[in-house]
mmCIF file with all atom_site columns, C-alpha atoms and ligand atoms in Angstrom:
data_model
loop_
_atom_site.group_PDB
_atom_site.id
_atom_site.type_symbol
_atom_site.label_atom_id
_atom_site.label_alt_id
_atom_site.label_comp_id
_atom_site.label_asym_id
_atom_site.label_entity_id
_atom_site.label_seq_id
_atom_site.pdbx_PDB_ins_code
_atom_site.Cartn_x
_atom_site.Cartn_y
_atom_site.Cartn_z
_atom_site.occupancy
_atom_site.B_iso_or_equiv
_atom_site.pdbx_formal_charge
_atom_site.auth_seq_id
_atom_site.auth_comp_id
_atom_site.auth_asym_id
_atom_site.auth_atom_id
_atom_site.pdbx_PDB_model_num
ATOM   1   C  CA  . MET A 1 1  ? 11.358  10.716  15.089 1.00 48.00 ? 1   MET A CA  1
ATOM   2   C  CA  . SER A 1 2  ? 9.316   7.848   16.613 1.00 47.00 ? 2   SER A CA  1
ATOM   3   C  CA  . SER A 1 3  ? 10.709  5.958   19.671 1.00 48.00 ? 3   SER A CA  1
ATOM   4   C  CA  . ASN A 1 4  ? 10.796  2.204   19.364 1.00 55.00 ? 4   ASN A CA  1
ATOM   5   C  CA  . ARG A 1 5  ? 9.896   -0.019  22.203 1.00 57.00 ? 5   ARG A CA  1
ATOM   6   C  CA  . THR A 1 6  ? 11.517  -3.235  23.003 1.00 58.00 ? 6   THR A CA  1
ATOM   7   C  CA  . GLY A 1 7  ? 9.304   -6.352  22.865 1.00 57.00 ? 7   GLY A CA  1
ATOM   8   C  CA  . THR A 1 8  ? 9.269   -9.301  25.227 1.00 57.00 ? 8   THR A CA  1
ATOM   9   C  CA  . ASP A 1 9  ? 11.630  -11.217 22.920 1.00 57.00 ? 9   ASP A CA  1
ATOM   10  C  CA  . GLY A 1 10 ? 14.194  -8.362  23.098 1.00 55.00 ? 10  GLY A CA  1
ATOM   11  C  CA  . LYS A 1 11 ? 13.540  -7.225  19.540 1.00 61.00 ? 11  LYS A CA  1
ATOM   12  C  CA  . LYS A 1 12 ? 12.767  -3.571  18.797 1.00 70.00 ? 12  LYS A CA  1
ATOM   13  C  CA  . MET A 1 13 ? 9.114   -3.016  18.398 1.00 81.00 ? 13  MET A CA  1
ATOM   14  C  CA  . LEU A 1 14 ? 7.648   -0.563  15.992 1.00 91.00 ? 14  LEU A CA  1
ATOM   15  C  CA  . ASP A 1 15 ? 5.232   2.135   17.279 1.00 94.00 ? 15  ASP A CA  1
ATOM   16  C  CA  . ARG A 1 16 ? 2.850   1.484   14.409 1.00 96.00 ? 16  ARG A CA  1
ATOM   17  C  CA  . PHE A 1 17 ? 2.207   -1.001  11.679 1.00 96.00 ? 17  PHE A CA  1
ATOM   18  C  CA  . PRO A 1 18 ? 0.150   -1.104  8.539  1.00 97.00 ? 18  PRO A CA  1
ATOM   19  C  CA  . TRP A 1 19 ? -3.102  -2.964  8.608  1.00 95.00 ? 19  TRP A CA  1
ATOM   20  C  CA  . ILE A 1 20 ? -4.542  -3.547  5.109  1.00 95.00 ? 20  ILE A CA  1
ATOM   21  C  CA  . ILE A 1 21 ? -8.303  -4.129  4.800  1.00 94.00 ? 21  ILE A CA  1
ATOM   22  C  CA  . PRO A 1 22 ? -8.827  -6.554  1.943  1.00 92.00 ? 22  PRO A CA  1
ATOM   23  C  CA  . PHE A 1 23 ? -12.483 -5.495  1.395  1.00 93.00 ? 23  PHE A CA  1
ATOM   24  C  CA  . SER A 1 24 ? -11.361 -1.964  0.669  1.00 96.00 ? 24  SER A CA  1
ATOM   25  C  CA  . CYS A 1 25 ? -8.295  -2.787  -1.421 1.00 97.00 ? 25  CYS A CA  1
ATOM   26  C  CA  . GLU A 1 26 ? -8.620  -2.416  -5.198 1.00 97.00 ? 26  GLU A CA  1
ATOM   27  C  CA  . GLY A 1 27 ? -5.349  -4.060  -6.073 1.00 97.00 ? 27  GLY A CA  1
ATOM   28  C  CA  . CYS A 1 28 ? -3.854  -0.975  -7.688 1.00 98.00 ? 28  CYS A CA  1
ATOM   29  C  CA  . GLY A 1 29 ? -0.349  -1.637  -6.339 1.00 98.00 ? 29  GLY A CA  1
ATOM   30  C  CA  . ASP A 1 30 ? 0.338   1.906   -5.269 1.00 98.00 ? 30  ASP A CA  1
ATOM   31  C  CA  . CYS A 1 31 ? 1.291   0.876   -1.755 1.00 98.00 ? 31  CYS A CA  1
ATOM   32  C  CA  . ILE A 1 32 ? 3.768   -1.627  -3.135 1.00 98.00 ? 32  ILE A CA  1
ATOM   33  C  CA  . GLU A 1 33 ? 5.408   1.033   -5.271 1.00 98.00 ? 33  GLU A CA  1
ATOM   34  C  CA  . ALA A 1 34 ? 5.615   3.358   -2.214 1.00 98.00 ? 34  ALA A CA  1
ATOM   35  C  CA  . CYS A 1 35 ? 7.045   0.825   0.155  1.00 98.00 ? 35  CYS A CA  1
ATOM   36  C  CA  . PRO A 1 36 ? 10.834  1.381   0.473  1.00 98.00 ? 36  PRO A CA  1
ATOM   37  C  CA  . THR A 1 37 ? 11.471  -2.095  1.985  1.00 97.00 ? 37  THR A CA  1
ATOM   38  C  CA  . GLY A 1 38 ? 9.481   -4.379  -0.377 1.00 97.00 ? 38  GLY A CA  1
ATOM   39  C  CA  . SER A 1 39 ? 7.289   -5.508  2.514  1.00 96.00 ? 39  SER A CA  1
ATOM   40  C  CA  . ILE A 1 40 ? 3.977   -5.665  0.514  1.00 96.00 ? 40  ILE A CA  1
ATOM   41  C  CA  . GLU A 1 41 ? 2.861   -7.819  -2.285 1.00 96.00 ? 41  GLU A CA  1
ATOM   42  C  CA  . LEU A 1 42 ? -0.380  -8.555  -4.075 1.00 97.00 ? 42  LEU A CA  1
ATOM   43  C  CA  . VAL A 1 43 ? -1.804  -12.011 -3.165 1.00 94.00 ? 43  VAL A CA  1
ATOM   44  C  CA  . ASP A 1 44 ? -4.597  -14.087 -4.566 1.00 93.00 ? 44  ASP A CA  1
ATOM   45  C  CA  . LEU A 1 45 ? -7.388  -14.306 -1.936 1.00 87.00 ? 45  LEU A CA  1
ATOM   46  C  CA  . GLY A 1 46 ? -9.899  -15.703 -4.361 1.00 90.00 ? 46  GLY A CA  1
ATOM   47  C  CA  . ARG A 1 47 ? -11.411 -12.299 -4.981 1.00 90.00 ? 47  ARG A CA  1
ATOM   48  C  CA  . LYS A 1 48 ? -11.999 -10.504 -8.398 1.00 93.00 ? 48  LYS A CA  1
ATOM   49  C  CA  . VAL A 1 49 ? -8.680  -8.654  -7.930 1.00 95.00 ? 49  VAL A CA  1
ATOM   50  C  CA  . ASP A 1 50 ? -5.496  -9.569  -6.030 1.00 96.00 ? 50  ASP A CA  1
ATOM   51  C  CA  . LYS A 1 51 ? -5.287  -7.825  -2.680 1.00 96.00 ? 51  LYS A CA  1
ATOM   52  C  CA  . ALA A 1 52 ? -2.294  -6.109  -1.035 1.00 96.00 ? 52  ALA A CA  1
ATOM   53  C  CA  . ARG A 1 53 ? -0.777  -7.901  2.039  1.00 94.00 ? 53  ARG A CA  1
ATOM   54  C  CA  . VAL A 1 54 ? 2.273   -7.325  4.160  1.00 94.00 ? 54  VAL A CA  1
ATOM   55  C  CA  . THR A 1 55 ? 4.076   -10.510 3.245  1.00 91.00 ? 55  THR A CA  1
ATOM   56  C  CA  . ASN A 1 56 ? 7.339   -9.458  4.827  1.00 91.00 ? 56  ASN A CA  1
ATOM   57  C  CA  . PRO A 1 57 ? 6.352   -8.049  8.256  1.00 90.00 ? 57  PRO A CA  1
ATOM   58  C  CA  . ASP A 1 58 ? 9.926   -8.465  9.572  1.00 89.00 ? 58  ASP A CA  1
ATOM   59  C  CA  . THR A 1 59 ? 11.259  -5.852  7.066  1.00 94.00 ? 59  THR A CA  1
ATOM   60  C  CA  . CYS A 1 60 ? 8.521   -3.250  7.701  1.00 95.00 ? 60  CYS A CA  1
ATOM   61  C  CA  . ILE A 1 61 ? 9.968   -0.098  9.334  1.00 96.00 ? 61  ILE A CA  1
ATOM   62  C  CA  . GLY A 1 62 ? 6.559   1.405   10.058 1.00 96.00 ? 62  GLY A CA  1
ATOM   63  C  CA  . CYS A 1 63 ? 7.106   4.391   7.872  1.00 97.00 ? 63  CYS A CA  1
ATOM   64  C  CA  . GLY A 1 64 ? 3.462   4.784   6.797  1.00 98.00 ? 64  GLY A CA  1
ATOM   65  C  CA  . LYS A 1 65 ? 4.224   5.451   3.172  1.00 98.00 ? 65  LYS A CA  1
ATOM   66  C  CA  . CYS A 1 66 ? 1.828   2.622   2.157  1.00 98.00 ? 66  CYS A CA  1
ATOM   67  C  CA  . ALA A 1 67 ? -0.970  4.285   3.992  1.00 98.00 ? 67  ALA A CA  1
ATOM   68  C  CA  . GLN A 1 68 ? -0.269  7.715   2.487  1.00 98.00 ? 68  GLN A CA  1
ATOM   69  C  CA  . ALA A 1 69 ? -0.176  6.055   -1.035 1.00 98.00 ? 69  ALA A CA  1
ATOM   70  C  CA  . CYS A 1 70 ? -3.576  4.374   -0.723 1.00 98.00 ? 70  CYS A CA  1
ATOM   71  C  CA  . VAL A 1 71 ? -6.255  6.749   -2.048 1.00 97.00 ? 71  VAL A CA  1
ATOM   72  C  CA  . VAL A 1 72 ? -9.141  4.505   -1.004 1.00 98.00 ? 72  VAL A CA  1
ATOM   73  C  CA  . GLY A 1 73 ? -7.889  4.261   2.648  1.00 98.00 ? 73  GLY A CA  1
ATOM   74  C  CA  . ALA A 1 74 ? -7.386  0.512   2.687  1.00 98.00 ? 74  ALA A CA  1
ATOM   75  C  CA  . VAL A 1 75 ? -4.215  0.854   4.623  1.00 98.00 ? 75  VAL A CA  1
ATOM   76  C  CA  . GLN A 1 76 ? -4.465  2.033   8.154  1.00 97.00 ? 76  GLN A CA  1
ATOM   77  C  CA  . MET A 1 77 ? -1.584  2.439   10.574 1.00 97.00 ? 77  MET A CA  1
ATOM   78  C  CA  . THR A 1 78 ? -2.348  0.654   13.775 1.00 96.00 ? 78  THR A CA  1
ATOM   79  C  CA  . SER A 1 79 ? -0.653  0.907   17.201 1.00 96.00 ? 79  SER A CA  1
ATOM   80  C  CA  . CYS A 1 80 ? -1.594  -2.626  17.925 1.00 94.00 ? 80  CYS A CA  1
ATOM   81  C  CA  . VAL A 1 81 ? 1.626   -3.752  16.477 1.00 93.00 ? 81  VAL A CA  1
ATOM   82  C  CA  . GLU A 1 82 ? 2.134   -7.136  18.300 1.00 92.00 ? 82  GLU A CA  1
ATOM   83  C  CA  . LYS A 1 83 ? -1.484  -8.262  17.310 1.00 92.00 ? 83  LYS A CA  1
ATOM   84  C  CA  . ALA A 1 84 ? -0.968  -7.195  13.751 1.00 90.00 ? 84  ALA A CA  1
ATOM   85  C  CA  . LEU A 1 85 ? 2.342   -8.963  13.374 1.00 88.00 ? 85  LEU A CA  1
ATOM   86  C  CA  . GLN A 1 86 ? 0.889   -12.114 14.907 1.00 88.00 ? 86  GLN A CA  1
ATOM   87  C  CA  . LEU A 1 87 ? -2.123  -12.111 12.510 1.00 86.00 ? 87  LEU A CA  1
ATOM   88  C  CA  . TYR A 1 88 ? 0.103   -11.397 9.458  1.00 82.00 ? 88  TYR A CA  1
ATOM   89  C  CA  . LYS A 1 89 ? 2.543   -14.179 10.348 1.00 80.00 ? 89  LYS A CA  1
ATOM   90  C  CA  . GLU A 1 90 ? -0.318  -16.676 10.900 1.00 83.00 ? 90  GLU A CA  1
ATOM   91  C  CA  . LYS A 1 91 ? -1.828  -15.679 7.456  1.00 75.00 ? 91  LYS A CA  1
ATOM   92  C  CA  . THR A 1 92 ? 1.580   -15.906 5.812  1.00 66.00 ? 92  THR A CA  1
ATOM   93  C  CA  . ARG A 1 93 ? 2.035   -19.440 7.140  1.00 62.00 ? 93  ARG A CA  1
ATOM   94  C  CA  . LEU A 1 94 ? -1.374  -20.497 6.000  1.00 52.00 ? 94  LEU A CA  1
ATOM   95  C  CA  . GLY A 1 95 ? -1.014  -18.828 2.588  1.00 45.00 ? 95  GLY A CA  1
HETATM 96  S  S1  . LIG B 2 .  ? -2.740  1.293   -2.525 1.00 62.34 ? 101 LIG B S1  1
HETATM 97  FE FE1 . LIG B 2 .  ? -4.580  0.635   -1.404 1.00 62.34 ? 101 LIG B FE1 1
HETATM 98  S  S2  . LIG B 2 .  ? -6.014  -0.123  -3.027 1.00 62.34 ? 101 LIG B S2  1
HETATM 99  FE FE2 . LIG B 2 .  ? -3.949  -0.033  -3.945 1.00 62.34 ? 101 LIG B FE2 1
HETATM 100 S  S3  . LIG B 2 .  ? -3.123  -2.152  -3.724 1.00 62.34 ? 101 LIG B S3  1
HETATM 101 FE FE3 . LIG B 2 .  ? -2.432  -0.922  -1.901 1.00 62.34 ? 101 LIG B FE3 1
HETATM 102 S  S4  . LIG B 2 .  ? -4.027  -1.262  -0.336 1.00 62.34 ? 101 LIG B S4  1
HETATM 103 FE FE4 . LIG B 2 .  ? -4.853  -1.879  -2.248 1.00 62.34 ? 101 LIG B FE4 1
HETATM 104 S  S1  . LIG B 2 .  ? 4.901   1.021   6.861  1.00 62.34 ? 102 LIG B S1  1
HETATM 105 FE FE1 . LIG B 2 .  ? 6.650   1.572   5.333  1.00 62.34 ? 102 LIG B FE1 1
HETATM 106 S  S2  . LIG B 2 .  ? 7.925   -0.225  5.415  1.00 62.34 ? 102 LIG B S2  1
HETATM 107 FE FE2 . LIG B 2 .  ? 6.023   -0.902  6.343  1.00 62.34 ? 102 LIG B FE2 1
HETATM 108 S  S3  . LIG B 2 .  ? 4.791   -1.795  4.664  1.00 62.34 ? 102 LIG B S3  1
HETATM 109 FE FE3 . LIG B 2 .  ? 4.247   0.393   4.810  1.00 62.34 ? 102 LIG B FE3 1
HETATM 110 S  S4  . LIG B 2 .  ? 5.582   1.451   3.324  1.00 62.34 ? 102 LIG B S4  1
HETATM 111 FE FE4 . LIG B 2 .  ? 6.446   -0.564  3.708  1.00 62.34 ? 102 LIG B FE4 1
#
């Protein structure tokens, strides 16, 4: 079992977090099916196909099932959790 750290704001920090590479994503939805917390959705980024994105980063439990489900390797689990969360939240606000 992974050990969670505590962040500067006192909230539990995950050890790892999914980072989805839009260029590699084919929009198949397998990661969305695999996610037990409904944290991922397909979003329109103006490309040919909609791309997967973690739209609910607060509900992600860092289980890695999305990465396991993606056969093209578009989901990588990163240990740079704080940076990934910050970027997702900025993009979610903009989007
Ligand atoms: S499983 Fe991979 S290719 Fe399919 S939607 Fe998710 S990130 Fe994209
Ligand atoms: S790591 Fe687990 S909870 Fe987080 S988005 Fe992937 S499947 Fe969902």
